[in-house]
Short mmCIF file of C-alpha atoms in Angstrom, two decimals:
data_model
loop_
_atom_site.label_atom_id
_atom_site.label_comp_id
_atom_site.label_asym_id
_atom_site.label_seq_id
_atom_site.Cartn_x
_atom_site.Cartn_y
_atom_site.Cartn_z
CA UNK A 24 46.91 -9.41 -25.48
CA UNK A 25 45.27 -8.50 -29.53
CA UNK A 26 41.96 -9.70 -27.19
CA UNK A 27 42.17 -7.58 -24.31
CA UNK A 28 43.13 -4.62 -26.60
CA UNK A 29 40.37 -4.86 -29.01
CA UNK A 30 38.15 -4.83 -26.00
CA UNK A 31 39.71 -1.45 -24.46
CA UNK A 32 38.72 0.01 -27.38
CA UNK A 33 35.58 -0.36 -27.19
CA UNK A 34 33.75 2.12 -24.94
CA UNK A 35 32.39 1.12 -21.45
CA UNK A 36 28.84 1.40 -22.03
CA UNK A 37 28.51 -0.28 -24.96
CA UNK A 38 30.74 -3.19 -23.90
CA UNK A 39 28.91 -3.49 -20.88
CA UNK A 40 25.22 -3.45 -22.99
CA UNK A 41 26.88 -6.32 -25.19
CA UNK A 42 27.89 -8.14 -21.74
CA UNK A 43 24.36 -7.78 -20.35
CA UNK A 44 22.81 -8.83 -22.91
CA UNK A 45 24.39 -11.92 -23.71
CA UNK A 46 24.37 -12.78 -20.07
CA UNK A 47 20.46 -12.15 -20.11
CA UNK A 48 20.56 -14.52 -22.96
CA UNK A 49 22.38 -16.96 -21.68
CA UNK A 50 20.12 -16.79 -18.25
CA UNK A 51 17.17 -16.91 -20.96
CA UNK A 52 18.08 -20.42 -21.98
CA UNK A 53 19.66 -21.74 -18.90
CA UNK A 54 17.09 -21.18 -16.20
CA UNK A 55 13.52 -21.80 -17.34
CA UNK A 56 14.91 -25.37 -17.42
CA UNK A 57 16.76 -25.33 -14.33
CA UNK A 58 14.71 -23.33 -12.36
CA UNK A 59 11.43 -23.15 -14.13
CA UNK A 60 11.51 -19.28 -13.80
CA UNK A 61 9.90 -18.19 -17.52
CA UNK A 62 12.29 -15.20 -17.76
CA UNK A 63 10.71 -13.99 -21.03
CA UNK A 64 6.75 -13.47 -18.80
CA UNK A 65 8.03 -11.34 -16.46
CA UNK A 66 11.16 -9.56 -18.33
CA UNK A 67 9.10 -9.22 -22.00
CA UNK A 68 7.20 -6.03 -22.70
CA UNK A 69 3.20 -7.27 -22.35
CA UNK A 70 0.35 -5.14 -23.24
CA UNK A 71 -0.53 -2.91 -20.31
CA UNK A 72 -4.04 -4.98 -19.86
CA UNK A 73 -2.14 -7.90 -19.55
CA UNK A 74 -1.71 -10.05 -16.24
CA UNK A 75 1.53 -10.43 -17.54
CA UNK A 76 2.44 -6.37 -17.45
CA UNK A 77 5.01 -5.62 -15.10
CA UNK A 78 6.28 -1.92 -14.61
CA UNK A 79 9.90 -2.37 -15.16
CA UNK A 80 9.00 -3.97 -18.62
CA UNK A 81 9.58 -0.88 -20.81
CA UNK A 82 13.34 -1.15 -19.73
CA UNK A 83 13.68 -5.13 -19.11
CA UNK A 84 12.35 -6.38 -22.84
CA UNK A 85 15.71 -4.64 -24.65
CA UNK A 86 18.12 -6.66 -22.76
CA UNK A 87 16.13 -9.72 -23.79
CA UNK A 88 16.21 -11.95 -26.96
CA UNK A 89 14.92 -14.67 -28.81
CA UNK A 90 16.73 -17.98 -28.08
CA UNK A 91 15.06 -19.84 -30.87
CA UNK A 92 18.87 -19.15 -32.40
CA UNK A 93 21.17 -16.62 -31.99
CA UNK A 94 20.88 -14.17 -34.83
CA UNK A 95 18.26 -12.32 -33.22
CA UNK A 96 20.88 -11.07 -30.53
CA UNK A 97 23.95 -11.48 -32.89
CA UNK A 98 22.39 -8.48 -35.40
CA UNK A 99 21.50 -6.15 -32.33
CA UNK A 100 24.40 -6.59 -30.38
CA UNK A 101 26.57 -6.15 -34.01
CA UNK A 102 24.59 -2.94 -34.56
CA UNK A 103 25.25 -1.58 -31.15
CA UNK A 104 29.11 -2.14 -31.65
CA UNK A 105 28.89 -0.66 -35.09
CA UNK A 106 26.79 2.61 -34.82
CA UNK A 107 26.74 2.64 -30.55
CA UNK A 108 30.84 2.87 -30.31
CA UNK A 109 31.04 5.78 -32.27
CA UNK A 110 27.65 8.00 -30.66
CA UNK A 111 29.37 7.06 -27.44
CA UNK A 112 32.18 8.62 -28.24
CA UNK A 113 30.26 11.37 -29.96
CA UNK A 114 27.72 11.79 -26.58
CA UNK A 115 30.22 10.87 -23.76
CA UNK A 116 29.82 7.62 -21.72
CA UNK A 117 27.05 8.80 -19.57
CA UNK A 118 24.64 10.80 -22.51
CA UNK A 119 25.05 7.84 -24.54
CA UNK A 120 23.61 5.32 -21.79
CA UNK A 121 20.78 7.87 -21.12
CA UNK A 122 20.28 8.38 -24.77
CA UNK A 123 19.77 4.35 -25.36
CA UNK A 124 17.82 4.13 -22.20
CA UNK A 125 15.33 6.78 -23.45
CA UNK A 126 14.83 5.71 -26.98
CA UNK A 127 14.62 2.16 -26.05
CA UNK A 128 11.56 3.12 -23.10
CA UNK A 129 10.35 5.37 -26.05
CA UNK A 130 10.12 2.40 -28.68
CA UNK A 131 8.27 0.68 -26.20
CA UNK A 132 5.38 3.04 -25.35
CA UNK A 133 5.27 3.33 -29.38
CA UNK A 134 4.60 -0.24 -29.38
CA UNK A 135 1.74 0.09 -26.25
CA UNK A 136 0.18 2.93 -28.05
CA UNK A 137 0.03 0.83 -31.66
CA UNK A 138 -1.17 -2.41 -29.92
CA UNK A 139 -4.23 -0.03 -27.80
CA UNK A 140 -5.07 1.16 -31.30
CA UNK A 141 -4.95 -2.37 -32.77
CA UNK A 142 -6.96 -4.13 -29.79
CA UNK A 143 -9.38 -1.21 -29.87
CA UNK A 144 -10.17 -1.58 -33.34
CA UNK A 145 -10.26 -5.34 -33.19
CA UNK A 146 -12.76 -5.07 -29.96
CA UNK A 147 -15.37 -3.13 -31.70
CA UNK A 148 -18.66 -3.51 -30.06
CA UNK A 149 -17.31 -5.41 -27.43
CA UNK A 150 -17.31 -3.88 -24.04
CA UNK A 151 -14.29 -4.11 -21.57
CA UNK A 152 -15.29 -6.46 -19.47
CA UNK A 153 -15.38 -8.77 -22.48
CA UNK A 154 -12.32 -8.00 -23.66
CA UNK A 155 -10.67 -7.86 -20.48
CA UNK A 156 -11.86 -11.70 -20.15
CA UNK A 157 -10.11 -12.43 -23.32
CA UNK A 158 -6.97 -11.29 -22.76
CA UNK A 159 -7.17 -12.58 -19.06
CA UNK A 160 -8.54 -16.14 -20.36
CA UNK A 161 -6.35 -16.07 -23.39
CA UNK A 162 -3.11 -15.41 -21.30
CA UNK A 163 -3.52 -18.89 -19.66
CA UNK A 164 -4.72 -20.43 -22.72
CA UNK A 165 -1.10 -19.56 -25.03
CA UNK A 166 0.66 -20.83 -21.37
CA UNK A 167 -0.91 -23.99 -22.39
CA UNK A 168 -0.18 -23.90 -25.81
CA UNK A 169 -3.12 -23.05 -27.17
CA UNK A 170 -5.25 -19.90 -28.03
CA UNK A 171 -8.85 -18.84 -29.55
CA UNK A 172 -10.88 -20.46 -32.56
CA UNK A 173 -12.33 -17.14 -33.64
CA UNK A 174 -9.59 -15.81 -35.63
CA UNK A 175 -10.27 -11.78 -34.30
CA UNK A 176 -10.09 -13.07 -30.77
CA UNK A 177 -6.70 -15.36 -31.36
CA UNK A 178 -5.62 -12.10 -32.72
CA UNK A 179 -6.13 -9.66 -29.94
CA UNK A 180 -5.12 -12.25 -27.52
CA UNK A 181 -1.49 -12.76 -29.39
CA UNK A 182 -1.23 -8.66 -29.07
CA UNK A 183 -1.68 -8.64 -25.63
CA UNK A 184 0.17 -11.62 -24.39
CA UNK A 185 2.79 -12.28 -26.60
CA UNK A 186 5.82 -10.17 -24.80
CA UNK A 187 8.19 -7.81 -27.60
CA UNK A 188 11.34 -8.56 -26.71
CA UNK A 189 15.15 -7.36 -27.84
CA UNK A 190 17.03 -4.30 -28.19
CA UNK A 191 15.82 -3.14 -31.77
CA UNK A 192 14.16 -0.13 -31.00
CA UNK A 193 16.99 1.34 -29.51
CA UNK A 194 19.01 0.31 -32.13
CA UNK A 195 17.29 1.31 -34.98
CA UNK A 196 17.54 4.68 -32.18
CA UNK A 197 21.08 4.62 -32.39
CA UNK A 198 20.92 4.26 -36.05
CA UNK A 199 19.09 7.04 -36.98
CA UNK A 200 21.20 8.97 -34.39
CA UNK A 201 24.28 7.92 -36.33
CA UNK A 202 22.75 8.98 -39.78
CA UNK A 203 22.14 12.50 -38.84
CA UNK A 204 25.41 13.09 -36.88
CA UNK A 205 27.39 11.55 -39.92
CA UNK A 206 24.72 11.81 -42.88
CA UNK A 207 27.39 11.21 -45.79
CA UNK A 208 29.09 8.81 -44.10
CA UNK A 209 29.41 6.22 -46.89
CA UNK A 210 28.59 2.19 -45.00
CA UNK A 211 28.28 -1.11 -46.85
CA UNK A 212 25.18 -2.77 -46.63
CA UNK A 213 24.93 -7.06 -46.79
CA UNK A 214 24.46 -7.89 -50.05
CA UNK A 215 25.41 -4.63 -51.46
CA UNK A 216 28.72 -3.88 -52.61
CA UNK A 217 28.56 -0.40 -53.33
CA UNK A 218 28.58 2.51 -50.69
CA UNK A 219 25.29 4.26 -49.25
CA UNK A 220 25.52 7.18 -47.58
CA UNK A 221 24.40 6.98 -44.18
CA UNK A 222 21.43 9.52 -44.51
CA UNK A 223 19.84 7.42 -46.91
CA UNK A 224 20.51 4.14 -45.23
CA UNK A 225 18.15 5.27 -42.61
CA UNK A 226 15.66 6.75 -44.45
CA UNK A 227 15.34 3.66 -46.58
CA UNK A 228 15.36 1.55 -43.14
CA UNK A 229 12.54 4.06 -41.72
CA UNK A 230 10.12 3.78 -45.23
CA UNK A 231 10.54 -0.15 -45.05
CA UNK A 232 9.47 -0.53 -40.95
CA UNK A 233 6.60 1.73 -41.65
CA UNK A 234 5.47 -0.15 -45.08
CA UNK A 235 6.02 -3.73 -42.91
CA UNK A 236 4.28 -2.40 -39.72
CA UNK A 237 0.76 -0.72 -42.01
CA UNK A 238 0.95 -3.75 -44.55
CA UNK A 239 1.34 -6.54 -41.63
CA UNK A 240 4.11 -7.94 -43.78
CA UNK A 241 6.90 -10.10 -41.25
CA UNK A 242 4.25 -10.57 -38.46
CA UNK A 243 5.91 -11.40 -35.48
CA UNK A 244 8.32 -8.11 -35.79
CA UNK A 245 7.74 -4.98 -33.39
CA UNK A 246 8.21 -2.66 -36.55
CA UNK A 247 6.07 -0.09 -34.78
CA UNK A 248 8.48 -0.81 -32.09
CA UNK A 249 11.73 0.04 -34.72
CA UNK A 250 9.79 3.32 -35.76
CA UNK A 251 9.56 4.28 -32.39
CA UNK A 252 12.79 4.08 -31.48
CA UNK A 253 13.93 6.16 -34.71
CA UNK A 254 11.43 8.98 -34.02
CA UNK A 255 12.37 9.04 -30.02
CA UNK A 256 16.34 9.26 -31.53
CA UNK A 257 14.99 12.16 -33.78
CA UNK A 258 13.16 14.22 -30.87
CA UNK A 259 16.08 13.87 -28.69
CA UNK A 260 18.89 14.57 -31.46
CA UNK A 261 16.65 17.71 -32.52
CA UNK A 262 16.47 19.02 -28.64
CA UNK A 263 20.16 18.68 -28.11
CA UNK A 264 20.96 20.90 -31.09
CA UNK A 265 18.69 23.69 -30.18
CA UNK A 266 20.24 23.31 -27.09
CA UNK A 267 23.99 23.13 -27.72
CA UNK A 268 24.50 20.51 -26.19
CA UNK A 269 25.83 18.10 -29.56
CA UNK A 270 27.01 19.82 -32.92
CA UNK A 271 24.22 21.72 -34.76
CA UNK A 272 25.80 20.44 -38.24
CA UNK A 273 26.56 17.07 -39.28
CA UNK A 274 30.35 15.87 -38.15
CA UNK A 275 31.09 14.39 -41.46
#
């Protein structure tokens, strides 16, 4: 009964996000070995160059994550609970799932643009054919475990066919979201046992993605990913206020 009633109170979309994505997860570990189906190729975002790109990618890669363990889903799916409960409440059921939808699609085409940039730079002087042979060649060649000698063409190979997967950027979203709609809300941090106001919480989350994603620091993190989710949250946030649509002051 203290079960079932702890999960009433949580609202339907985000109990049904936390559902799907542990199912996903689950799926994630249990067929590739099964079924030989490599859910992560088809389901993770790619580069748009890539064989590998798939349409419904932008929406697919946030219900995936990494099952290497499971903090990687634990920490999203315990920020969606934390900050996601109360904007659903705040939005209504149906704004809310839009809202996550959007920011999450948004994070992704953040991430595209970033990588373009990053390949383009990488590829100077080549010409597209080449590099279209790369990433086409490399794709197959990380299938098989391995990848280029030259260390600029490993690189642009691992951007465009190593998939971004979890919900992040529409968490870091619903974050930011949560830190304008109740800026002096005062939250507890891990590791930090006295109070920061929401506001600042997210700024200080914002300065630190940006300073990993320009310095390279924690490769193997979508930070341009994180940032786009925030700044897809902030457009949207900003729209609804001019609009009416949400409160044009903070709630708390």
């Amino acid at each position: 009964m203290q079960q079932s009633s702890f999960l009433n109170r949580i609202p339907p979309v985000t109990l049904n996000l936390v559902i799907i994505n542990a199912l996903v997860w689950l799926a994630m570990i249990v067929l590739p070995g099964r079924t030989g189906f490599d859910i992560e190729r088809y389901g993770g975002l790619h580069y748009f160059l890539s064989s590998d790109f798939f349409a419904w990618q932008p929406i697919s890669y946030m219900f995936m994550h990494s099952t290497a363990g499971i903090s990687h889903l634990f920490f999203n799916m315990f920020g969606l609970m934390m900050f996601g409960a109360t904007l659903e409440r705040v939005f209504g059921s149906a704004r809310f799932l839009f809202f996550y939808i959007t920011v999450g699609i948004g994070a992704a085409l953040v991430q595209e643009g970033v990588y373009a940039v990053w390949i383009n730079h990488l590829s100077s002087g080549m010409t597209g054919v080449q590099v279209s042979e790369i990433i086409s060649e490399g794709a197959e060649a990380l299938r098989k475990g391995m990848n280029y000698m030259d260390p600029t063409l490993a690189e642009i190979n691992m951007l465009a066919n190593v998939p971004t997967i979890g919900a992040s950027g529409a968490i870091y979203g619903i974050l930011l979201a949560f830190g304008m709609i109740f800026p002096n809300l005062p939250l507890y941090m891990f590791f930090i046992p006295i109070p920061i106001k929401a506001k600042w919480m997210v700024i200080a989350y914002g300065v630190l993605e940006l300073t990993m994603g320009v310095t390279g620091w924690q490769s193997g993190v979508a930070h341009f990913a994180h940032l786009g989710g925030m700044i897809v949250a902030l457009v949207l946030i900003i729209y609804w206020r001019k609009k009416g649509t949400i409160s044009n002051g903070p709630l708390y």
